[in-house]
Short mmCIF file of C-alpha atoms in Angstrom, two decimals:
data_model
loop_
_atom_site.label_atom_id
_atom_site.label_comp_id
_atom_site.label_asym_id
_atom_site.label_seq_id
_atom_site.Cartn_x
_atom_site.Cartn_y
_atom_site.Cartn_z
CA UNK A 1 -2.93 -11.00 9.56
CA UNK A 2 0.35 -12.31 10.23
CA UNK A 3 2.17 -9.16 9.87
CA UNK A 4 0.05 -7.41 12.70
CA UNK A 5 0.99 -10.37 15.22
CA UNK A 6 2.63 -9.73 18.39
CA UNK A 7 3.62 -11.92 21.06
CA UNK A 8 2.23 -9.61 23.74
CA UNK A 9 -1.23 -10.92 22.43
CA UNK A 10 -0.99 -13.75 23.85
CA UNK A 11 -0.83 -12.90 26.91
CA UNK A 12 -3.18 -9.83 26.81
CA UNK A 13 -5.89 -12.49 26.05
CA UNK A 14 -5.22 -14.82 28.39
CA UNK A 15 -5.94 -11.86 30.72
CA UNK A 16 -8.82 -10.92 28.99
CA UNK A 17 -10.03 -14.61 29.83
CA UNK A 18 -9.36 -14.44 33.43
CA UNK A 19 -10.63 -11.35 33.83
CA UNK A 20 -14.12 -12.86 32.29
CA UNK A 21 -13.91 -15.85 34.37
CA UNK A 22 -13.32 -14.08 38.22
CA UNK A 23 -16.09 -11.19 37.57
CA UNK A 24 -17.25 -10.18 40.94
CA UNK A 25 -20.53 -12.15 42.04
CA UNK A 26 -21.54 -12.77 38.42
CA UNK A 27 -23.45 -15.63 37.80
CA UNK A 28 -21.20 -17.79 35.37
CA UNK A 29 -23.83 -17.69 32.55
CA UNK A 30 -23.57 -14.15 32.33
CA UNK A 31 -19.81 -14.20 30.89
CA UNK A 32 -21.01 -14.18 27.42
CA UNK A 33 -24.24 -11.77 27.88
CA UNK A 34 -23.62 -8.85 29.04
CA UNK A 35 -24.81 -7.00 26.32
CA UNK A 36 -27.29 -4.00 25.74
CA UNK A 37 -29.42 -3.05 22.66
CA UNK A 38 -28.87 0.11 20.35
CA UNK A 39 -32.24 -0.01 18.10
CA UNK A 40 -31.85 -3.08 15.98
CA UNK A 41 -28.07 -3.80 17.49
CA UNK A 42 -26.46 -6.16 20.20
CA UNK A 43 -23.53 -4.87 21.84
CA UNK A 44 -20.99 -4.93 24.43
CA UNK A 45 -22.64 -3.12 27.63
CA UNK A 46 -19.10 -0.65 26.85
CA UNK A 47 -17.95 0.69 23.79
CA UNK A 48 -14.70 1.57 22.41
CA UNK A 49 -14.08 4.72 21.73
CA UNK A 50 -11.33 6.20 18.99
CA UNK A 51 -11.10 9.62 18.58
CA UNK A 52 -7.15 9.43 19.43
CA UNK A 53 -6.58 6.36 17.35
CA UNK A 54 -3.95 7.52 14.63
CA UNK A 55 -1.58 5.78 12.15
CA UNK A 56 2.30 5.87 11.74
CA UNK A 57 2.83 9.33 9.89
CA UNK A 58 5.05 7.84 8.19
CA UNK A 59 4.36 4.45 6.64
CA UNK A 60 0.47 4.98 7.43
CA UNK A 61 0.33 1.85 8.79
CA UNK A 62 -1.80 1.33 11.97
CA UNK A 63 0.20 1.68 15.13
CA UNK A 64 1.53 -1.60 17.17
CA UNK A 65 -0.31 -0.66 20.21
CA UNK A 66 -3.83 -0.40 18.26
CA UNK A 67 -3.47 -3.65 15.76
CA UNK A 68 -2.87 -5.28 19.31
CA UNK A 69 -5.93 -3.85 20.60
CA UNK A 70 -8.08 -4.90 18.13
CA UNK A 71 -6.70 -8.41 17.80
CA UNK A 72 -7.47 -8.92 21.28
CA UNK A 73 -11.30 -7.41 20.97
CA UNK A 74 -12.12 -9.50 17.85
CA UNK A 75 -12.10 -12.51 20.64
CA UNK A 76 -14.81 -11.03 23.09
CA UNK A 77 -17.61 -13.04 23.33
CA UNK A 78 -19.42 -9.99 23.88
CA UNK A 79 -18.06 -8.92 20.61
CA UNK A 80 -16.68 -5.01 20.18
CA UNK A 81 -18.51 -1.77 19.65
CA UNK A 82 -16.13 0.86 18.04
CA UNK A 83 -17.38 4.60 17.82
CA UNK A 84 -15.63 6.98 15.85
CA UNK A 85 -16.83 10.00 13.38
CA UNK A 86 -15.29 11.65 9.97
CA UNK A 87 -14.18 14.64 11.65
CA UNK A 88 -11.86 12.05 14.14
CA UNK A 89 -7.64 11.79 12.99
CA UNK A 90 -4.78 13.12 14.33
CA UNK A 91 -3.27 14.44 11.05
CA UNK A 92 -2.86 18.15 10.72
CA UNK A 93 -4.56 18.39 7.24
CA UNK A 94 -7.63 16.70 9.84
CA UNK A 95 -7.36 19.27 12.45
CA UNK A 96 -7.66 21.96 9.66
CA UNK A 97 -10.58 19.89 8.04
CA UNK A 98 -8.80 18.95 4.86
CA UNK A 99 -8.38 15.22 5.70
CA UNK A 100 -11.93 14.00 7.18
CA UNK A 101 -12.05 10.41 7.10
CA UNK A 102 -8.86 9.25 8.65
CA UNK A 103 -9.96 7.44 11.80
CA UNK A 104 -13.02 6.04 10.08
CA UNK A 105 -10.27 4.55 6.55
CA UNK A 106 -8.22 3.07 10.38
CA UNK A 107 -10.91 1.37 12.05
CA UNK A 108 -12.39 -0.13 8.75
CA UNK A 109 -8.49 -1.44 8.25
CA UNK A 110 -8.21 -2.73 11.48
CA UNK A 111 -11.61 -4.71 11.87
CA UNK A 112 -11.12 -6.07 8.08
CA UNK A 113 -7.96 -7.67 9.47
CA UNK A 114 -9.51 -9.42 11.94
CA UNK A 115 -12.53 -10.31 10.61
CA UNK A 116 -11.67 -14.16 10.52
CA UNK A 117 -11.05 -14.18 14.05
CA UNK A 118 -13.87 -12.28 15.20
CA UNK A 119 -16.33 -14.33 18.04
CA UNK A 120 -19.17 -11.65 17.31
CA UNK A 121 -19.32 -9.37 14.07
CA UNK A 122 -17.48 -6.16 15.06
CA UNK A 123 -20.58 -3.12 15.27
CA UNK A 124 -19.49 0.30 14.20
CA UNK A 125 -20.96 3.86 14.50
CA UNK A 126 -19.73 6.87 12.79
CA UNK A 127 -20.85 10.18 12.47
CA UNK A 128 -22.28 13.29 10.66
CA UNK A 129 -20.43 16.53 11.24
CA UNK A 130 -23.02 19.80 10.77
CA UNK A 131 -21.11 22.64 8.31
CA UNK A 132 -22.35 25.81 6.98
CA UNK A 133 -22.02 23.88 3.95
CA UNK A 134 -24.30 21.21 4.45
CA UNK A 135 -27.57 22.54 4.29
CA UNK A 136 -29.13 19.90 2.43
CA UNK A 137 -31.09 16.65 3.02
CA UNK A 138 -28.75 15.38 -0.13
CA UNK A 139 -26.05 16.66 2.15
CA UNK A 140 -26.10 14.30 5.11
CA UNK A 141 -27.24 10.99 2.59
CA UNK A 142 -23.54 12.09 0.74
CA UNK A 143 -21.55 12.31 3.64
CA UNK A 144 -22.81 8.78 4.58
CA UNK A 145 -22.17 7.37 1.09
CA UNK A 146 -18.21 8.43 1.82
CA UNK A 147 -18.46 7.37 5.57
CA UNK A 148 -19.89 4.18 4.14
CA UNK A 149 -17.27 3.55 1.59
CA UNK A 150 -14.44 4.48 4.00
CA UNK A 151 -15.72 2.42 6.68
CA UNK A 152 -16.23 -0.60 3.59
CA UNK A 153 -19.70 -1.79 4.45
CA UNK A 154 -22.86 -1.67 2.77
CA UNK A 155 -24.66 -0.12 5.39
CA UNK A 156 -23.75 1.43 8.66
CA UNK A 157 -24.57 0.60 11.99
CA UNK A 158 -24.90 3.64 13.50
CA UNK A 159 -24.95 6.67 11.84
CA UNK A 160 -24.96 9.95 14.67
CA UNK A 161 -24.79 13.53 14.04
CA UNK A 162 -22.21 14.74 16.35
CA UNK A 163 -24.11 18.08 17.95
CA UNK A 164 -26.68 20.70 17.32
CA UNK A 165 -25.84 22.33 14.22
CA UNK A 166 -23.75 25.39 16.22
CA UNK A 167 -20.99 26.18 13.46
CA UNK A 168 -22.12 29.57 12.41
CA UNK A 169 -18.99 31.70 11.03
CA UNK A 170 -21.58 34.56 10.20
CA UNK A 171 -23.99 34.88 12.77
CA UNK A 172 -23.06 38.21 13.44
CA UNK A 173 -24.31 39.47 10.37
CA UNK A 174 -28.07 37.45 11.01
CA UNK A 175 -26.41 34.35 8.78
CA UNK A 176 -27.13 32.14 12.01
CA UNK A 177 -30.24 29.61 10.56
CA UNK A 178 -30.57 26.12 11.97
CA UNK A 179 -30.84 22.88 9.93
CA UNK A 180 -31.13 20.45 12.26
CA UNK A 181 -34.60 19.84 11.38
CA UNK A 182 -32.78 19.20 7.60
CA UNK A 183 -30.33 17.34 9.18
CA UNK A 184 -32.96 14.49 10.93
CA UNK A 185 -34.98 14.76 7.42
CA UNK A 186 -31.29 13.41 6.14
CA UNK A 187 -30.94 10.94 8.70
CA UNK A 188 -33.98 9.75 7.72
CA UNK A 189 -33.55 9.86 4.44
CA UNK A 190 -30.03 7.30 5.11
CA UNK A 191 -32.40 5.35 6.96
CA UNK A 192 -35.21 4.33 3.83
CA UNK A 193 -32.56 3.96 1.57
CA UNK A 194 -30.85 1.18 3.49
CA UNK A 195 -27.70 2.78 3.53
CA UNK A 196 -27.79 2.79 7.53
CA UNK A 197 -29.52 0.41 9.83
CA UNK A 198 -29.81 2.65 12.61
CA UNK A 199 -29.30 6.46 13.47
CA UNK A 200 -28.41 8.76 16.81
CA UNK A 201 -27.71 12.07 17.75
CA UNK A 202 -25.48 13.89 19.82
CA UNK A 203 -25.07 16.66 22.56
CA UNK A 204 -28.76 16.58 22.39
CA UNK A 205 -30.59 18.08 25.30
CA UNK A 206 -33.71 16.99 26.89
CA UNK A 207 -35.64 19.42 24.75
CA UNK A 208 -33.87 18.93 21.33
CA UNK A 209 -34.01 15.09 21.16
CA UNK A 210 -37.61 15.46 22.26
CA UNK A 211 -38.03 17.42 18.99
CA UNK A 212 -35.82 14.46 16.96
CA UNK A 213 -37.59 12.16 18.53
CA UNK A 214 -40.99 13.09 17.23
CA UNK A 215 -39.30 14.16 14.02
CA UNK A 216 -38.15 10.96 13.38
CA UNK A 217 -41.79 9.31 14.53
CA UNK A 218 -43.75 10.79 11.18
CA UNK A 219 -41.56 8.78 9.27
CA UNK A 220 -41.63 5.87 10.98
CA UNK A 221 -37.86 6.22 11.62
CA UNK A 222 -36.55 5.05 15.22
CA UNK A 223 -34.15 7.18 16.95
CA UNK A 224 -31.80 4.98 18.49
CA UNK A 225 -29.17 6.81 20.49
CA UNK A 226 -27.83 10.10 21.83
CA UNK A 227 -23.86 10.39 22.89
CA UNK A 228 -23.89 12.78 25.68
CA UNK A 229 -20.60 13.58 28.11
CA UNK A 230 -21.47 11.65 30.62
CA UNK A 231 -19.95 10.15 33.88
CA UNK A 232 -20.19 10.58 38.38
CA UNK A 233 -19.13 13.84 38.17
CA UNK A 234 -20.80 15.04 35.21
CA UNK A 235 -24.29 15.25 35.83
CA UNK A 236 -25.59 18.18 36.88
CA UNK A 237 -25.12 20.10 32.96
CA UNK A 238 -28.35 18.51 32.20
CA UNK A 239 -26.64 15.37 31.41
CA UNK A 240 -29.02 13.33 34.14
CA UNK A 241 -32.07 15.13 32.87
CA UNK A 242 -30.83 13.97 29.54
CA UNK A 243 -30.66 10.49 30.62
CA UNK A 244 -33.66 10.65 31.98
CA UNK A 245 -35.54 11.76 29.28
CA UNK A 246 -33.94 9.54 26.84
CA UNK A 247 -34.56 6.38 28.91
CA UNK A 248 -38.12 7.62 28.78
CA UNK A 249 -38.23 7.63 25.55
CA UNK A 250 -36.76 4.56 24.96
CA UNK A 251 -33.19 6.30 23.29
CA UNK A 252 -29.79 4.66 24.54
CA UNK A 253 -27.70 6.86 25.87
CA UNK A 254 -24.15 6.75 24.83
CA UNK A 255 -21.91 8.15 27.34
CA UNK A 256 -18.18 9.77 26.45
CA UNK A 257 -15.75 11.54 28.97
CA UNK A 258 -17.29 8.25 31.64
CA UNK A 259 -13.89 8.95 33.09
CA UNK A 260 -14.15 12.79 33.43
CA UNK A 261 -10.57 13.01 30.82
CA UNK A 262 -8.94 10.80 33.47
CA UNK A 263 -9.87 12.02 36.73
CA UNK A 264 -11.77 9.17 37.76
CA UNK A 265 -9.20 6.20 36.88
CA UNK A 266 -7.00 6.23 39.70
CA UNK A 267 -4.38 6.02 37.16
CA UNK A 268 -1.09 4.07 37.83
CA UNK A 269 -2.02 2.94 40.93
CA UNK A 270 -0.73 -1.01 39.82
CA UNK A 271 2.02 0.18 38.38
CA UNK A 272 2.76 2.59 41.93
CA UNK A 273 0.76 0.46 44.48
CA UNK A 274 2.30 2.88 47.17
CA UNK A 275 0.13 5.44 46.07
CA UNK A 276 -3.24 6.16 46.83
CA UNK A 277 -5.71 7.02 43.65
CA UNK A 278 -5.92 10.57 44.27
CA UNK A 279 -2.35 11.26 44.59
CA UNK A 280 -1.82 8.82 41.40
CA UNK A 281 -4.10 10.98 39.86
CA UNK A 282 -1.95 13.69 40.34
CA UNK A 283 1.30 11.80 39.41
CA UNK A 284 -0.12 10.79 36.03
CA UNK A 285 -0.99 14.64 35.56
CA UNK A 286 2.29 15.53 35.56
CA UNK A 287 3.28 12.22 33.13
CA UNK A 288 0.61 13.58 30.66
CA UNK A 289 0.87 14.17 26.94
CA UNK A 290 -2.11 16.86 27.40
CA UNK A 291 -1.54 20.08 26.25
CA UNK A 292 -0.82 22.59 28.77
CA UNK A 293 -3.83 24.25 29.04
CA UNK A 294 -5.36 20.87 29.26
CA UNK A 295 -3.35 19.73 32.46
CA UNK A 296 -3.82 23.27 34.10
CA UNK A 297 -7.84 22.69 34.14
CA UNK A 298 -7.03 19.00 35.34
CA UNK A 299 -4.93 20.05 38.08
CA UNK A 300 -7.41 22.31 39.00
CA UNK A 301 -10.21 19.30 39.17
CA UNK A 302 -7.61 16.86 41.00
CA UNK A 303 -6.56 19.47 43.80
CA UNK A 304 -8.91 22.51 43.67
CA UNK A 305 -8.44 26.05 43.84
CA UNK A 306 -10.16 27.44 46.49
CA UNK A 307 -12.16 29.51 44.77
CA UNK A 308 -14.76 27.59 41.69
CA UNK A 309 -12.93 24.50 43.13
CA UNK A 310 -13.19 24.08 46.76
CA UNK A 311 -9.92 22.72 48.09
CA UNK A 312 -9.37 18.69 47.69
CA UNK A 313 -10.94 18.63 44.66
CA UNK A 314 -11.97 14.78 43.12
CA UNK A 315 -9.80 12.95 45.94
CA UNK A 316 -13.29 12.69 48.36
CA UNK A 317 -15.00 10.87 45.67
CA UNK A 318 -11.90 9.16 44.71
CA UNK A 319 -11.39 7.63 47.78
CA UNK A 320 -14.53 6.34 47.94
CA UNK A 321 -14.37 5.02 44.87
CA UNK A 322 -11.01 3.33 45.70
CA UNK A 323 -12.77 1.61 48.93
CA UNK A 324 -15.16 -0.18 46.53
CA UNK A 325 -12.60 -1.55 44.19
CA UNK A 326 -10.63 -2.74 46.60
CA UNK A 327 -13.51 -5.19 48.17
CA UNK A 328 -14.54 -5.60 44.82
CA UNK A 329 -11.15 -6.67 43.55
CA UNK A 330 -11.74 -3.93 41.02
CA UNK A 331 -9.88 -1.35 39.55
CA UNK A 332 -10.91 2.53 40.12
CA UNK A 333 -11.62 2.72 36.15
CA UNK A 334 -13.68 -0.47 36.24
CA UNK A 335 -16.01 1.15 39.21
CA UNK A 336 -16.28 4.09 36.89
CA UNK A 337 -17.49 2.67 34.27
CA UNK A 338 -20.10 0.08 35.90
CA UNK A 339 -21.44 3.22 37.26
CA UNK A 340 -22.83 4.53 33.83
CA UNK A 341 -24.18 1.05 32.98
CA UNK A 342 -25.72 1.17 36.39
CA UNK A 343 -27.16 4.13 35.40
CA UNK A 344 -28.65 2.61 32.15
CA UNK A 345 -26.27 4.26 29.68
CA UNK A 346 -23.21 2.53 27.71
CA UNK A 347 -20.00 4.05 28.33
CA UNK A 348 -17.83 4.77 25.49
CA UNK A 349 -14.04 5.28 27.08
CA UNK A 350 -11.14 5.59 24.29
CA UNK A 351 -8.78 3.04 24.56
CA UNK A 352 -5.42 2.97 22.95
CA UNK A 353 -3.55 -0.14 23.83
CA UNK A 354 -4.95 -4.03 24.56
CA UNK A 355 -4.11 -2.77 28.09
CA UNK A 356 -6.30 -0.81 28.38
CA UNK A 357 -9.13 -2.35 26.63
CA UNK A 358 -9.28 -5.11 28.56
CA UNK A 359 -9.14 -3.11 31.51
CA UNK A 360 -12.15 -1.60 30.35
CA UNK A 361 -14.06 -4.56 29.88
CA UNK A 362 -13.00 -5.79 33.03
CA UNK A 363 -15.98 -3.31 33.92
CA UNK A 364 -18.31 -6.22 32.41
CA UNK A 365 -20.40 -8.85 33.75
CA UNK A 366 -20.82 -7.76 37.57
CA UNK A 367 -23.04 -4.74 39.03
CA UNK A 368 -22.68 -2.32 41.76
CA UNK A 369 -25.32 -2.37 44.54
CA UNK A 370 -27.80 0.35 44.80
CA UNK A 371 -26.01 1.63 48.14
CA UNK A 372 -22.74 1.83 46.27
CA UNK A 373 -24.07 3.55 43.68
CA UNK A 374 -26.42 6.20 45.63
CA UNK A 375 -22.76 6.42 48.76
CA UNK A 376 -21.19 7.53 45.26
CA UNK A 377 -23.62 10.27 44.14
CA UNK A 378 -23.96 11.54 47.52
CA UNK A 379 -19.88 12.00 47.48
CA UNK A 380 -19.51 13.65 44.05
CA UNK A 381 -22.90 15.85 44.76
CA UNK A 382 -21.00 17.47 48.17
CA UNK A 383 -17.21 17.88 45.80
CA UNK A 384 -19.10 21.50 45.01
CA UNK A 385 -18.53 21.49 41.54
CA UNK A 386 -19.16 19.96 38.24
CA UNK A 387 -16.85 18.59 35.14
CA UNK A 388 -17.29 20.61 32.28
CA UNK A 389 -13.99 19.44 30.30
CA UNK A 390 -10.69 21.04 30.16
CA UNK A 391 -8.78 23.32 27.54
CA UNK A 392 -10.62 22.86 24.74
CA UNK A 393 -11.89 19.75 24.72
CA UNK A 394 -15.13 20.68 26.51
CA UNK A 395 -18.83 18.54 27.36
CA UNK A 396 -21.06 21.99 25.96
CA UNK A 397 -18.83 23.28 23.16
CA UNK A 398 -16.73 22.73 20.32
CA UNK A 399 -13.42 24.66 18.72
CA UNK A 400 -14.51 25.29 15.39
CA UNK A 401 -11.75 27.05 13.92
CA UNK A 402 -13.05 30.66 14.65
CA UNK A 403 -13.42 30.36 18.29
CA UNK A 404 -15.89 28.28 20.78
CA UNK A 405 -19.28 27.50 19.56
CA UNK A 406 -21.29 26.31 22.66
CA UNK A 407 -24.93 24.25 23.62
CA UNK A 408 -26.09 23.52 26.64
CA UNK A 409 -28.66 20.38 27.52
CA UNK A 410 -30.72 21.82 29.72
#
């Protein structure tokens, strides 16, 4: 543990601490309860998410930045929900689906280190990636044997498969037969055997996790969550009808993209406190490591186009958004994300750095009002348009190597 100490840590938690302790009108018992349920689990009402985790490429080693991170999430009192999935890693031989695995082997390193030191037992979900190879019932228990003895436990928390089975390479000869039905016959399957304690979906619509749902029921096998793209300005895909349905029946909602790729952090703003969020926004744009396709379809969000954007883009929404922080002593990210728990869902933004982890969770133990949450909708309802994602990193379809494979949940 030693060797993964830094001196920023220190401070990071006692910022984390302070954070806890001036929540906005939370009552002080509430500083170590904010949690939610996830079937049989107790977590953090906000994930972690990890999909751009990724180790030195040359020593392997996790980065600085993410040994950090986790150091200072081991000491939550609300203890730490990590979600990642054996497709996630940054390698190449990942990309090209030769190296599956990574991100779960980096997570598993990381919480083992600070097991010791953890307040609450660190909860992890992973996930089941649907192949034209994987056909089988046998098929999804032996991808969770390897997810299980990469992640180093005996059974996993939460084990999700990660959309409707889409990937079909040879549909246009009539090769295009779903196995999603197999698929939930091998979740369950994971289930009786003890080698997970809970199991989830994903990019399930209305209609499909109906189907799971009931699926699941004849085998007396509880289907605990479905990770949809969610956030303010990404709910009229089917993601509220989603919600909806899944609150009905009694499925939590996991909710990536809660900050629309960026779009609704008000990024840099502390760091440029001359700036309003909107024209941060468009400042951190131009700062971006995205790809340029990426920050073309962001640009087009942030400012509109005129023509599928109207003109202004986010910034009406974003400066309401920014009025409420401010009297909330809040950051733009934080109002974000207390949205979706509003909302009854648990956010799941990636986080890199302690930064901005405990930004994150400075999300935690206060609520909006109703008003601020319905002056919100009303906002992002009259922007005239709806987040869909941007390059290829989309909320309805995946690259898969031979081009987009799309779903829709509606």
């Amino acid at each position: 543990m030693l060797q993964y100490f830094y001196p920023s840590t220190l401070l990071l938690l006692l910022a984390f601490w302070c954070a806890a302790a001036d929540a906005f009108s939370a009552p002080a018992s509430q500083a170590a309860t904010d949690v939610t349920t996830i079937g049989s689990l107790t977590v953090p009402s906000i994930g972690c998410g990890t999909i751009a985790w990724s180790t030195n490429k040359v020593t392997g080693r996790p980065n600085p930045e993410l040994v950090s991170l986790a150091s200072t999430a081991a000491s939550n009192p609300n203890g730490v929900f990590y979600d990642t999935g054996e497709r996630y890693g940054s390698h190449a031989k990942t990309a090209l689906g030769m190296g599956w695995g990574e991100t779960e082997c980096l997570v598993a390193k990381l919480v083992n280190n600070d097991a010791q030191s953890n307040t609450q037992p660190a909860v992890v979900a992973t996930k089941f990636t649907p192949s034209p190879w994987r056909t089988t019932v046998e098929s999804v228990v032996e991808a969770c044997k390897e997810s299980r003895k990469r992640l180093g436990v005996d059974s996993i928390d939460l084990y999700q498969i990660q959309m409707p089975d889409i990937v079909k390479p040879l549909k246009f000869i009539g090769l295009d037969k779903s196995y999603d039905s197999v698929y939930w016959d091998g979740l369950a399957e994971c289930y009786e055997r003890g080698l997970v304690k809970n199991v989830g979906v994903s990019n399930y619509g209305p209609t499909l996790v109906t189907e799971c749902h009931e699926h699941l029921a004849k085998r007396d096998v509880p289907l605990a969550s479905n990770q949809i793209a969610y956030s303010l300005i990404g709910r009229h895909n089917g993601a509220q009808q989603t919600l909806d349905t899944c609150n009905d029946l009694g499925v939590k909602v996991l909710a990536y993209y809660p900050f629309a790729m960026g779009l609704l952090t008000g990024k840099y703003t502390s760091e440029m406190p001359e700036l309003s969020a909107e024209n941060a926004l468009t400042s951190s744009l131009i700062k971006s490591r995205r790809s340029n396709f990426e920050r073309k379809d962001l640009e087009r969000y942030a400012k509109g186009d005129g023509k599928i954007i109207p003109t202004g883009g986010v910034a009406p929404l974003l400066r309401t958004m920014e009025r409420i922080a401010n009297e909330r002593e809040k950051t733009v990210a934080q109002v974000a994300l207390n949205y979706i728990i509003c909302k009854g869902a648990i956010p799941i933004p990636g986080a890199r750095t302690a930064d901005q982890y405990v930004d994150n969770m400075g999300a935690l133990q206060w609520r909006l009002t109703d008003a601020e949450v319905v002056e919100m909708e009303e906002v992002a309802d009259n922007l005239g348009f709806s987040f869909d994602g941007a390059g290829f990193k989309r909320s309805n379809a995946k690259f898969v190597g031979y081009g987009m494979e799309t779903w829709s949940l509606t």
